[in-house]
Coordinates of C-alpha atoms and ligand atoms in Angstrom, one line a residue:
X515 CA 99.6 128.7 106.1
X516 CA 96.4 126.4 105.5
X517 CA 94.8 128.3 103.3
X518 CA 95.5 131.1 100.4
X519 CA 94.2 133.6 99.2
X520 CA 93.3 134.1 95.3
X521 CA 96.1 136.9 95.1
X522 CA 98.5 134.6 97.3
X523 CA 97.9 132.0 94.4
X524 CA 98.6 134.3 91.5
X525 CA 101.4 136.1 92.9
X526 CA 103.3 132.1 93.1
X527 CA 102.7 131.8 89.5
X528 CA 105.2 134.8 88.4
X529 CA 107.9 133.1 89.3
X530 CA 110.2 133.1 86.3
X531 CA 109.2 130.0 85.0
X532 CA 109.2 128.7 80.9
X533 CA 105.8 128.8 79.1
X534 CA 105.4 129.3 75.3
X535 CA 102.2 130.1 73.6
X536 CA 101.3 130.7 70.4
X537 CA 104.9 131.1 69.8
X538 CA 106.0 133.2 72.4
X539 CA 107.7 132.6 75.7
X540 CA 105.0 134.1 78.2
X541 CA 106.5 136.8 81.2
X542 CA 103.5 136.5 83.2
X543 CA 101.0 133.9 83.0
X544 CA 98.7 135.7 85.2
X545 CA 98.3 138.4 82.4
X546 CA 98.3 136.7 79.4
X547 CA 94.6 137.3 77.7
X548 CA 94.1 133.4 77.2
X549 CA 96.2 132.3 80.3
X550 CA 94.9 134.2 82.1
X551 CA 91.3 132.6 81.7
X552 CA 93.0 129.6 82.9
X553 CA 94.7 131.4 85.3
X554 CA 90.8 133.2 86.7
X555 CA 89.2 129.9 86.3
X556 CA 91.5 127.9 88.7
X557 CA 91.2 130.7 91.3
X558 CA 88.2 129.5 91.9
X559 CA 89.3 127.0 93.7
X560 CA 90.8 129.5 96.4
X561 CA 87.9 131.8 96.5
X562 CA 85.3 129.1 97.6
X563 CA 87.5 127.8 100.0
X564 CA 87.2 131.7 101.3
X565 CA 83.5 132.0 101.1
X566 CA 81.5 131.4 104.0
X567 CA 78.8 129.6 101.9
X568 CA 81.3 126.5 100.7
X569 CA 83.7 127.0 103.1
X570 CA 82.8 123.6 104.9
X571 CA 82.7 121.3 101.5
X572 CA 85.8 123.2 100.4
X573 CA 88.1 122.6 103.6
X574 CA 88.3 120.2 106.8
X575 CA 89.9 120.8 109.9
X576 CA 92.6 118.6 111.3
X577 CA 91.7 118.6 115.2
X578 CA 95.0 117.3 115.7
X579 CA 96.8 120.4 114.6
X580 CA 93.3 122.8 114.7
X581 CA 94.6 123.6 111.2
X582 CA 92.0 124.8 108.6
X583 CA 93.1 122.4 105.3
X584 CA 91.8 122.4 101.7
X585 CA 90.0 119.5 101.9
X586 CA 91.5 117.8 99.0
X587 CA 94.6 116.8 100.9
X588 CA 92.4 115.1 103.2
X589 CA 93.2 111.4 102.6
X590 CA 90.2 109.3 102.0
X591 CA 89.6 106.8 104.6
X592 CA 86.3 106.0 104.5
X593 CA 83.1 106.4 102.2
X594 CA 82.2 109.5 104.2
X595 CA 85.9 111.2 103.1
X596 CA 84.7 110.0 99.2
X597 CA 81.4 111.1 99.7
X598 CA 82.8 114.6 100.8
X599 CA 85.5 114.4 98.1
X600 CA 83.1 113.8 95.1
X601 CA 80.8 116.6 96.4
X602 CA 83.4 119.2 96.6
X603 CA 84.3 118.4 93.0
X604 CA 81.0 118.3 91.4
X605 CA 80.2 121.5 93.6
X606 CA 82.8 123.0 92.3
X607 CA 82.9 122.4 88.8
X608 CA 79.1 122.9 88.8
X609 CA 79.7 126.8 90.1
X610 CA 82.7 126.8 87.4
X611 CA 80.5 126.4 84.6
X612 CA 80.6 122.6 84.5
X613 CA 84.8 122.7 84.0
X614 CA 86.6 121.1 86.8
X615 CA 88.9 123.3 88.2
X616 CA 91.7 120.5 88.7
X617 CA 94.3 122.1 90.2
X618 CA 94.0 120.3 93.5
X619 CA 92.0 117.2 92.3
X620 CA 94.4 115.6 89.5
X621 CA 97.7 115.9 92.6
X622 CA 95.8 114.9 95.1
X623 CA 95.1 111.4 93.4
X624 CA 98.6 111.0 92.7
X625 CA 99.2 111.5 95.8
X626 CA 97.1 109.2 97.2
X627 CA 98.6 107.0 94.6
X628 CA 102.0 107.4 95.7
X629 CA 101.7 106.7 99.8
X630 CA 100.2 103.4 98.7
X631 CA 102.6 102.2 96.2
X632 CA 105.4 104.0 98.1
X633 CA 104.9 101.8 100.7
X634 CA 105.1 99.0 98.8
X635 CA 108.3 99.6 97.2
X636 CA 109.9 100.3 100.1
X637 CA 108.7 97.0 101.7
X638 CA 110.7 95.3 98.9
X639 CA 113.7 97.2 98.0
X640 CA 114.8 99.3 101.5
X641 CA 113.6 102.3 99.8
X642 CA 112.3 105.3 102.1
X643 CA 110.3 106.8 99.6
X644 CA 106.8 106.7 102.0
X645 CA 108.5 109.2 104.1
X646 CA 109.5 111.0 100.8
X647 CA 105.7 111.1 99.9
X648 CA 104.5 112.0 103.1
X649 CA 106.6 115.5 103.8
X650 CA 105.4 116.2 100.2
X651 CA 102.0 116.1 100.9
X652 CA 102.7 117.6 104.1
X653 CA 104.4 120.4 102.3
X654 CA 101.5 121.0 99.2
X655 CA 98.8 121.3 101.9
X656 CA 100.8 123.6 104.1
X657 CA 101.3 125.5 101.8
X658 CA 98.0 125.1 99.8
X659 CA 100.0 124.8 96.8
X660 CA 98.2 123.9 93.0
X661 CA 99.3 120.3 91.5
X662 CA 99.6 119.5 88.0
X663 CA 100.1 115.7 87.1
X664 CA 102.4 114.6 83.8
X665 CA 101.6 111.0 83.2
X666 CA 100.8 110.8 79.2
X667 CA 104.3 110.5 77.8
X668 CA 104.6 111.6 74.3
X669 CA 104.7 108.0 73.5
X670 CA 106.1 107.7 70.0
X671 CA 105.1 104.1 68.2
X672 CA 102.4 102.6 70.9
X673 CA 103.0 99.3 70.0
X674 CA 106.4 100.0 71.1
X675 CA 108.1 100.0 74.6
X676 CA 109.8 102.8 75.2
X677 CA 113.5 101.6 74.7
X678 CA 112.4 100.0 71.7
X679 CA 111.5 103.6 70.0
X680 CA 112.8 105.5 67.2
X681 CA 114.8 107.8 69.7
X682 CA 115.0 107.4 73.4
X683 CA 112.9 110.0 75.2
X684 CA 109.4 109.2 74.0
X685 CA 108.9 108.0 77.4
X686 CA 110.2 110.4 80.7
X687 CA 113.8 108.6 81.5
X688 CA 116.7 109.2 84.3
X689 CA 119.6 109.9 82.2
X690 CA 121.8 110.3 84.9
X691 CA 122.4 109.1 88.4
X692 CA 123.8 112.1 91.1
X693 CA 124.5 111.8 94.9
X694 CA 122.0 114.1 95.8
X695 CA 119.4 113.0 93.1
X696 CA 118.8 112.6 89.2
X697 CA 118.4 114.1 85.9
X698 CA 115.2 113.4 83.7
X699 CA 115.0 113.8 80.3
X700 CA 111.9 113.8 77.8
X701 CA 108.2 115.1 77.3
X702 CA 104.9 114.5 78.6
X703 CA 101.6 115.3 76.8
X704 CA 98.4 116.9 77.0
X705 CA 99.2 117.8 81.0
X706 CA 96.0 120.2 82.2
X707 CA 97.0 123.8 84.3
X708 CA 100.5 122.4 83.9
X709 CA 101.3 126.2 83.0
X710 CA 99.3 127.8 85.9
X711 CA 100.2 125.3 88.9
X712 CA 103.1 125.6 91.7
X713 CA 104.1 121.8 91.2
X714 CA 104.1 119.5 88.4
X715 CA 103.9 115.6 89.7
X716 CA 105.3 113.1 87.2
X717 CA 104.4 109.8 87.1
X718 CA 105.0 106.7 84.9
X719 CA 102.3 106.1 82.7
X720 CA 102.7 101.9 81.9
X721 CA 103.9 99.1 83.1
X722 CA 107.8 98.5 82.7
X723 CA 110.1 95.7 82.2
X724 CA 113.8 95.4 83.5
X725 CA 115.4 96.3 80.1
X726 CA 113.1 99.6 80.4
X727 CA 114.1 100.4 84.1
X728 CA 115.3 104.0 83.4
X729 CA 111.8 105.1 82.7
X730 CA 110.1 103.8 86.0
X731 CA 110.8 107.4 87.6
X732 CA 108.2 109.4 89.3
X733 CA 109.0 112.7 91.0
X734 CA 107.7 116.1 91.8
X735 CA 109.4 119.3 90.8
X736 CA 108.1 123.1 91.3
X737 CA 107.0 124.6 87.9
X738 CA 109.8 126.8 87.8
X739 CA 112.4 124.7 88.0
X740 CA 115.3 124.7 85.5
X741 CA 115.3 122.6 82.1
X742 CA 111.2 122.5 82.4
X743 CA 109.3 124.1 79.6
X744 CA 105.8 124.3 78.4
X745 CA 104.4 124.5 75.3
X746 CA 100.5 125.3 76.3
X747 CA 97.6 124.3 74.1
X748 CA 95.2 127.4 72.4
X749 CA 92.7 124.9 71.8
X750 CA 89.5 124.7 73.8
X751 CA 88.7 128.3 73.7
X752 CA 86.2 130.1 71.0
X753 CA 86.7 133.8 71.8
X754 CA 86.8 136.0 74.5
X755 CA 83.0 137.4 73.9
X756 CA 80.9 137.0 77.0
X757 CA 78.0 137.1 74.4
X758 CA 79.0 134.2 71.9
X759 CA 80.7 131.9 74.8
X760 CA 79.1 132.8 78.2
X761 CA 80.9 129.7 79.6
X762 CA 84.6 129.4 77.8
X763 CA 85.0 133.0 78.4
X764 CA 85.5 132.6 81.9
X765 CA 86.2 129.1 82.0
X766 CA 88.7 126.6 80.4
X767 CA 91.3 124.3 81.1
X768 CA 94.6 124.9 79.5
X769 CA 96.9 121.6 78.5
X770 CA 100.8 121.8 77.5
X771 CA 103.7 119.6 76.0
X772 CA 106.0 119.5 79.1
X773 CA 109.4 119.1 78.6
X774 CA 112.2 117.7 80.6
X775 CA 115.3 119.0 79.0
X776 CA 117.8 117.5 81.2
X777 CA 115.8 118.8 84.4
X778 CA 117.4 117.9 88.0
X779 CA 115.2 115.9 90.8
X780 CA 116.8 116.3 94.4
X781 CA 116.6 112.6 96.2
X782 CA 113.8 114.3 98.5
X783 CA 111.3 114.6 95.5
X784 CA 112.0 111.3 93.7
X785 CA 109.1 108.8 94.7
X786 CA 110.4 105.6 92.2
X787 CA 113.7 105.2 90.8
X788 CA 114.2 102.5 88.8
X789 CA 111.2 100.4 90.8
X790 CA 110.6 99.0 87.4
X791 CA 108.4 96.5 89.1
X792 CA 106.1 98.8 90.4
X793 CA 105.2 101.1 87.8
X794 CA 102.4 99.6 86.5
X795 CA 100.9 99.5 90.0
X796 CA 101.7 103.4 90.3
X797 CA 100.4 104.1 87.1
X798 CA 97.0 101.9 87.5
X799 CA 96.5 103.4 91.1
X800 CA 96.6 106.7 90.4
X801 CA 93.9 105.9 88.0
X802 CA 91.6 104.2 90.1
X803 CA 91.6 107.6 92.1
X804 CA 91.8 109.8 89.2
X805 CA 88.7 107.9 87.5
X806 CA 86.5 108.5 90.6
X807 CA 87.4 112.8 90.5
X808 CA 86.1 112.6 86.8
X809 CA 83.3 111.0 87.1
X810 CA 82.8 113.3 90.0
X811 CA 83.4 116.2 88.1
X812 CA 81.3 114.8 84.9
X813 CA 77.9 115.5 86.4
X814 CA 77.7 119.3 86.4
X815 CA 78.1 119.4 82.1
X816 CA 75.4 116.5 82.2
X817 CA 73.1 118.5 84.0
X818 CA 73.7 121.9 81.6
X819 CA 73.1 119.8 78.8
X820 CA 69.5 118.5 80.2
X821 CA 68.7 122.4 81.0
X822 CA 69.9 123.8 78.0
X823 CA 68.1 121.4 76.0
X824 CA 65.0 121.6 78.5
X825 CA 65.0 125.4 78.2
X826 CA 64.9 125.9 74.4
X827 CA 62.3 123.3 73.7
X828 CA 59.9 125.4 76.3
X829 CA 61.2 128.8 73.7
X830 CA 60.8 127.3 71.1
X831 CA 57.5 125.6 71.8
X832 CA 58.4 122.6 71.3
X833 CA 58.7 120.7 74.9
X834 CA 55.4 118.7 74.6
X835 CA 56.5 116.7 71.5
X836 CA 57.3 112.9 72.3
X837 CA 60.0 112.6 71.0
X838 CA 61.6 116.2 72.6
X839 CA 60.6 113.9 76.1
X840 CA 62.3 111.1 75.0
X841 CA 65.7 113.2 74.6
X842 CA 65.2 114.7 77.8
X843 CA 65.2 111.6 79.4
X844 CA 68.2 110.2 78.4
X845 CA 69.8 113.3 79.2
X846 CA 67.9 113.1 82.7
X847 CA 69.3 109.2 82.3
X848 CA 72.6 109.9 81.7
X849 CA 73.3 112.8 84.5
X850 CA 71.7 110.9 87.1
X851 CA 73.4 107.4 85.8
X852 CA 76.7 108.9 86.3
X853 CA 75.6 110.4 89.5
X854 CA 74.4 107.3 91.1
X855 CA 77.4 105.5 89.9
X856 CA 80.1 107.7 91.6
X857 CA 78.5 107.7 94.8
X858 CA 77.7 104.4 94.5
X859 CA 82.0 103.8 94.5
X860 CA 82.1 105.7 97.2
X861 CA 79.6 103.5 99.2
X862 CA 81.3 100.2 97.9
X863 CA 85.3 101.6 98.3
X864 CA 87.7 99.1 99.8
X865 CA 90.4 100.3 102.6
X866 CA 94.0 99.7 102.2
X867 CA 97.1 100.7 104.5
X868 CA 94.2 103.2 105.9
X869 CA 93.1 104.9 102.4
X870 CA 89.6 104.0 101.1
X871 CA 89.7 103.2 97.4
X872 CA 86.7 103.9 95.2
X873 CA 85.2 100.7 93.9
X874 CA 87.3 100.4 90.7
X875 CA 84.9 98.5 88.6
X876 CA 82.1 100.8 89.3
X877 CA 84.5 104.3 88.7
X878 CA 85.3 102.4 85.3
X879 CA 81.3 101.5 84.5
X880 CA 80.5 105.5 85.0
X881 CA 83.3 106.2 82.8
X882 CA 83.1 104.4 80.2
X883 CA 79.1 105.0 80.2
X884 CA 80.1 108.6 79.9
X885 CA 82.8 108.9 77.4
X886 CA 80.8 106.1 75.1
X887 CA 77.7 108.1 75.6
X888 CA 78.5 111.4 75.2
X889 CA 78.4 112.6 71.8
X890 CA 75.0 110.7 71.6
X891 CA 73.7 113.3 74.2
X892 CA 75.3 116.2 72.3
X893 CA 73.5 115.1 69.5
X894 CA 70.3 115.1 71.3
X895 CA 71.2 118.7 72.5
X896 CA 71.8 119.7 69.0
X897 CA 68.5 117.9 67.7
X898 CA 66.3 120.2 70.3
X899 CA 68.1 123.2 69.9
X900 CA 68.3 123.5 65.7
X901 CA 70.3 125.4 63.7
X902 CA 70.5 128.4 65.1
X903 CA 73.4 126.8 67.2
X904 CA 75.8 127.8 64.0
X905 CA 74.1 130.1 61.8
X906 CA 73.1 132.7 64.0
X907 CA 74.5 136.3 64.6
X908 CA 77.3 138.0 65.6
X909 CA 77.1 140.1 68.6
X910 CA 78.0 143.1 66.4
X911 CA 75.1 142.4 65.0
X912 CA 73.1 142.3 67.9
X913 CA 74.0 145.5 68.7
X914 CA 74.4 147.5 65.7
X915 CA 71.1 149.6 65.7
X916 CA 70.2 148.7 61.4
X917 CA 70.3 144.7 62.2
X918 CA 69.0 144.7 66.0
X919 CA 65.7 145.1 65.0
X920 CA 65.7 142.7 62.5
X921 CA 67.2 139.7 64.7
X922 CA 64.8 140.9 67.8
X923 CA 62.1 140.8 65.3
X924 CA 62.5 137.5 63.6
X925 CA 64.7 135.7 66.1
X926 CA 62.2 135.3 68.7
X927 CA 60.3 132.1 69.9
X928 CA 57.5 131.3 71.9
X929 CA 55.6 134.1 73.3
X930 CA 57.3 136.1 76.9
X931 CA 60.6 135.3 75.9
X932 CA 62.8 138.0 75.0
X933 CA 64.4 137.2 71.7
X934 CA 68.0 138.0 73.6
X935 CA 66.8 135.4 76.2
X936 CA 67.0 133.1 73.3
X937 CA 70.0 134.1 71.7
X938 CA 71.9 133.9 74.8
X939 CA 70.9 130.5 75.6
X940 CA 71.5 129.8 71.7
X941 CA 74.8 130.9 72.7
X942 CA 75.5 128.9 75.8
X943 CA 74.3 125.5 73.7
X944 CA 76.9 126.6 71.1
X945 CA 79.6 127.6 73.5
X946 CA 79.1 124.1 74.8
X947 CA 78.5 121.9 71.5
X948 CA 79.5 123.5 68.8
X949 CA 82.6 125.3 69.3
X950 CA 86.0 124.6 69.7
X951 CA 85.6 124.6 73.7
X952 CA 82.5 121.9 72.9
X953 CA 85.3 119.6 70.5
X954 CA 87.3 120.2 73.3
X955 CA 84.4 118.5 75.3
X956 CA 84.4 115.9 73.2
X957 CA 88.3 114.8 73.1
X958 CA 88.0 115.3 77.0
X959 CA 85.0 112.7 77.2
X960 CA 86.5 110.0 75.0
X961 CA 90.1 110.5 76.2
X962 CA 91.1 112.3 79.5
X963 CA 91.4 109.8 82.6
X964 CA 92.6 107.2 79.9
X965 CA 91.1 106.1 76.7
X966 CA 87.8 103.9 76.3
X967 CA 90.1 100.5 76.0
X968 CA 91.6 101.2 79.5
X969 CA 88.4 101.5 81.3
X970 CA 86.8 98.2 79.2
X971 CA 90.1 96.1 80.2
X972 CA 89.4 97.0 84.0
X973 CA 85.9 96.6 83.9
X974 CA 86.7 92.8 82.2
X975 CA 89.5 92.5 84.6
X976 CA 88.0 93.3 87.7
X977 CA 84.3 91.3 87.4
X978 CA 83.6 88.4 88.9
X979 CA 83.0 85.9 85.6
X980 CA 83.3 82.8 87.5
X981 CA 80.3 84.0 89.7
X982 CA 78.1 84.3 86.8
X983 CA 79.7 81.0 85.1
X984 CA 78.5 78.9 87.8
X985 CA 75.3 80.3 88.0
X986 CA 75.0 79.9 84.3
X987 CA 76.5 75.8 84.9
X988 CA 73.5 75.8 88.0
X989 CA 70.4 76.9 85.9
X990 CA 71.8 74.5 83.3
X991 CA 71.1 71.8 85.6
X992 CA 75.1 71.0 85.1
X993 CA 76.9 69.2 88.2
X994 CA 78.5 71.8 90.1
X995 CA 82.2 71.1 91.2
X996 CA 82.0 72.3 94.9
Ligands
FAD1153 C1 91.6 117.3 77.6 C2 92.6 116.3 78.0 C3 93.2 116.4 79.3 C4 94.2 115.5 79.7 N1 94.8 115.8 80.9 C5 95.9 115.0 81.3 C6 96.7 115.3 82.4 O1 96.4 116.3 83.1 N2 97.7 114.5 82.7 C7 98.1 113.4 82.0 O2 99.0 112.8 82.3 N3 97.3 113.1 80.9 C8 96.2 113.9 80.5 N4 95.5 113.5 79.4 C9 95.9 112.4 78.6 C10 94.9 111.2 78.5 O3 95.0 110.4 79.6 C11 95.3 110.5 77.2 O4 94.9 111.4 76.2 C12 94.8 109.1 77.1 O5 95.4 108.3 78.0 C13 95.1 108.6 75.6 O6 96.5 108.8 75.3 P1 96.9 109.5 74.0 O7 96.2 110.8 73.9 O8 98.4 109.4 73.9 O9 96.2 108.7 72.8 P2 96.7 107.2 72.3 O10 97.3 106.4 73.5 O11 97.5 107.4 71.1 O12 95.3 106.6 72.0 C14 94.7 106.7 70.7 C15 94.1 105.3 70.4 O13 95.1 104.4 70.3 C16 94.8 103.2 71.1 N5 96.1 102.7 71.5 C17 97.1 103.3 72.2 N6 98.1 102.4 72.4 C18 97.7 101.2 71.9 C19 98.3 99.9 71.9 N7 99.5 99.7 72.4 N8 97.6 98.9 71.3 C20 96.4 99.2 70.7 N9 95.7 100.4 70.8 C21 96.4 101.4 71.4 C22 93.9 103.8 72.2 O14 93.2 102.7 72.8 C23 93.1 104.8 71.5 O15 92.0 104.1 70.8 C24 94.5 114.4 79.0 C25 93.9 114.2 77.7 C26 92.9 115.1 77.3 C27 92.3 114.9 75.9

């Protein structure tokens, strides 16, 4: 097939499978008024593919086959594939309103993931679960199919491992053993487009020990498959006015609780089973690919910030004060340090088994300079922008003709700028700051791709300390051991 159309996509997704929201089991996710934004927003991904104009950053060809592929199953195998990758992300979210579409991007990591570690489990225990992963990725990009990827796990106590917990399925477990495959059992968290994909790719989310061998289990299942619910998220979503939220009305990511009740794996899907020994090199893999997608992804939100904020100091007459430069530049800062730093982990990747893996270190500098910077530059946003961000009026108002006068009137700014001009852009600052799609933002920055702790404990990890020590011993005029 190669490639699908938007109405191909959609037409999957009513396929009987078990979504609540808001209380209600959902029929059709592809009508539901707020799945549907979901729903629109990931078709995105489809439609660019189709359009002459990204056609070529979208998909690749395989001159093997002469097959016309999304380009995110393209395996990375050298900076070029990385540079590519990152490009059709950040183009992408950029022409999605600075939300990454992630339907493609989150599965294709894990799978990436998986053909590495598969390998090396089958090296050391006989498995044949490279093959496994292979004709699944064979199968997803044949058939163009959307990937969701469960890793959170519910977790319960954190200081806890997961057979050590109040009840047993805080963490995603086998709970029985068949012939022809397994049963799961328990819940993952907080899994993005889980309710609007075609697969849903579970993966172990921490190292394991022996004792917890039952929850070393990753596997791929088709969203409807029996025993899987979800519970999607309303959160991240203001309204449905174009006016008030120019960008969440259109575009938003939708998470759910996904549920395992006692859901059967055929032996074909399973990609770890009972590996215990490899699960934290699964989990920490994926990562190292999933890092690199958000920070590719990150850039597009960076650069509406700078605008936005660039935009209402010129309308409000204010973009020649110092200290309205000085925010601008560490928003300019902070875009292009992000930028720099994702292509620079493409440039500096290291190859394995044929895959080329962003530079880890660097992925986790840009990051954690991200996520630890981010409600600074909202706050700079905010700063330039004012008050207006909350207080102003309704669209009703706006259009009612006994207030409409009064806002055009008094709600104005500089002179040549339309007072709706202002208001609109108002809007779009609120939409992306001050709203429950900008706290959205916020949990997103500090948490998604794994808390600020994860990324400091790899940076630590993965730098070179003893360089620096010995340079530190050398300028000290210490005697140097070799
Ligand atoms: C918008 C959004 C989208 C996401 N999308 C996905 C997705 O598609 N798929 C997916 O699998 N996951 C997804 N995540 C999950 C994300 O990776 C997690 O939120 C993140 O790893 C933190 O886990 P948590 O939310 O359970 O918080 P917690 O793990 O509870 O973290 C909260 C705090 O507790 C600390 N903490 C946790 N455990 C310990 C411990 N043992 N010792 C000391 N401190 C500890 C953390 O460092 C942090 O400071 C998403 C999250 C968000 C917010």
């Amino acid at each position: 097939m190669g490639i699908r159309s938007v109405e191909q996509y959609k037409a999957g997704l009513n396929d009987g499978r078990t979504v609540f929201f808001k209380g209600n089991r959902v029929e059709d996710v592809t009508q539901h008024p707020d799945l549907g934004v979901g729903v629109n927003h990931a078709s995105l991904d489809f439609e660019l593919a189709e359009n002459p104009e990204y056609r070529d950053v979208m998909t690749v060809n395989i001159p093997e086959t002469g097959e016309i592929i999304s380009r995110y199953f393209k395996t990375p195998a050298d900076t070029d594939d990385l540079l590519k990758r990152r490009e059709m992300i950040e183009t992408s979210t950029r022409l999605a309103g600075g939300v990454v579409l992630l339907i493609k991007e989150i599965g294709t990591d894990a799978l990436f993931a998986l053909s590495l570690i598969a390998k090396r489990i089958d090296e050391k225990h006989g498995t044949d679960y490279l093959d496994r992963v292979k004709a699944y990725h064979r199968h997803c990009q044949e058939k163009d199919l959307s990937m969701a990827v469960a890793q959170t796990d519910v977790k319960g106590d954190r200081s806890l491992m997961p057979s050590e917990q109040a009840h047993p399925d805080y963490y995603v477990r086998v709970v029985e053993q068949r012939p022809d495959g397994v049963v799961v059992r328990g819940a993952k968290a907080h899994t993005t487009c889980a309710p609007y994909v075609d697969e849903i790719i579970v993966l172990p989310t921490r190292n394991m020990t022996e004792q917890n061998k039952d929850y070393a289990v990753a596997f791929a299942i088709p969203a409807n498959t029996p025993g899987l619910k979800m519970i999607a998220s309303p959160f991240g979503a203001s309204s449905s006015s174009d006016f008030h939220h120019p960008v969440s009305s259109h575009h938003r990511m939708i998470e759910s609780l996904t549920i395992f009740d006692d859901v059967f794996v055929p032996n074909e899907r399973i990609f770890m089973n009972r590996e215990w020994d490899f699960a934290g090199a699964l989990a920490n893999t994926f990562v190292e690919f999933h890092r690199f997608t958000a920070v590719s992804y990150k850039t597009p939100l960076c650069d509406l910030f700078t605008g936005g904020a660039a935009l209402i100091a010129d309308y409000n007459g204010i973009s020649r004060a110092s200290h309205v430069r000085e925010k601008l530049m560490h928003l300019i800062s902070y875009a292009e340090t992000v930028r720099a730093l994702s292509k620079a982990a493409a440039v500096d990747c290291t190859r394995v088994d044929g895959v080329a893996i962003p530079n880890s270190l660097i992925t986790n500098l840009a990051k954690f300079y991200f996520a630890s910077n981010y409600h600074q530059m909202v706050s700079y946003v905010q700063d330039i922008a004012g008050g207006l961000v909350v207080t102003g009026p309704d669209e009703a108002d706006v259009t009612n003709p006994e207030t409409r006068d009064y806002i055009e009137k008094y709600l104005g700014g500089v002179k040549g700028v339309s007072t709706m001009e202002r208001l609109k852009l108002i809007n779009l600052i609120r939409d992306l700051t001050a709203s429950d799609f900008g706290g959205y933002h916020e949990l997103l920055a500090i948490h998604a791709e794994g808390s600020l702790e994860a990324q400091k404990i790899t940076i630590y990890r993965g730098y070179d300390l003893e360089r620096c020590k010995s340079l530190a011993k050398q300028a000290a005029g210490m005697q140097m051991s070799n």
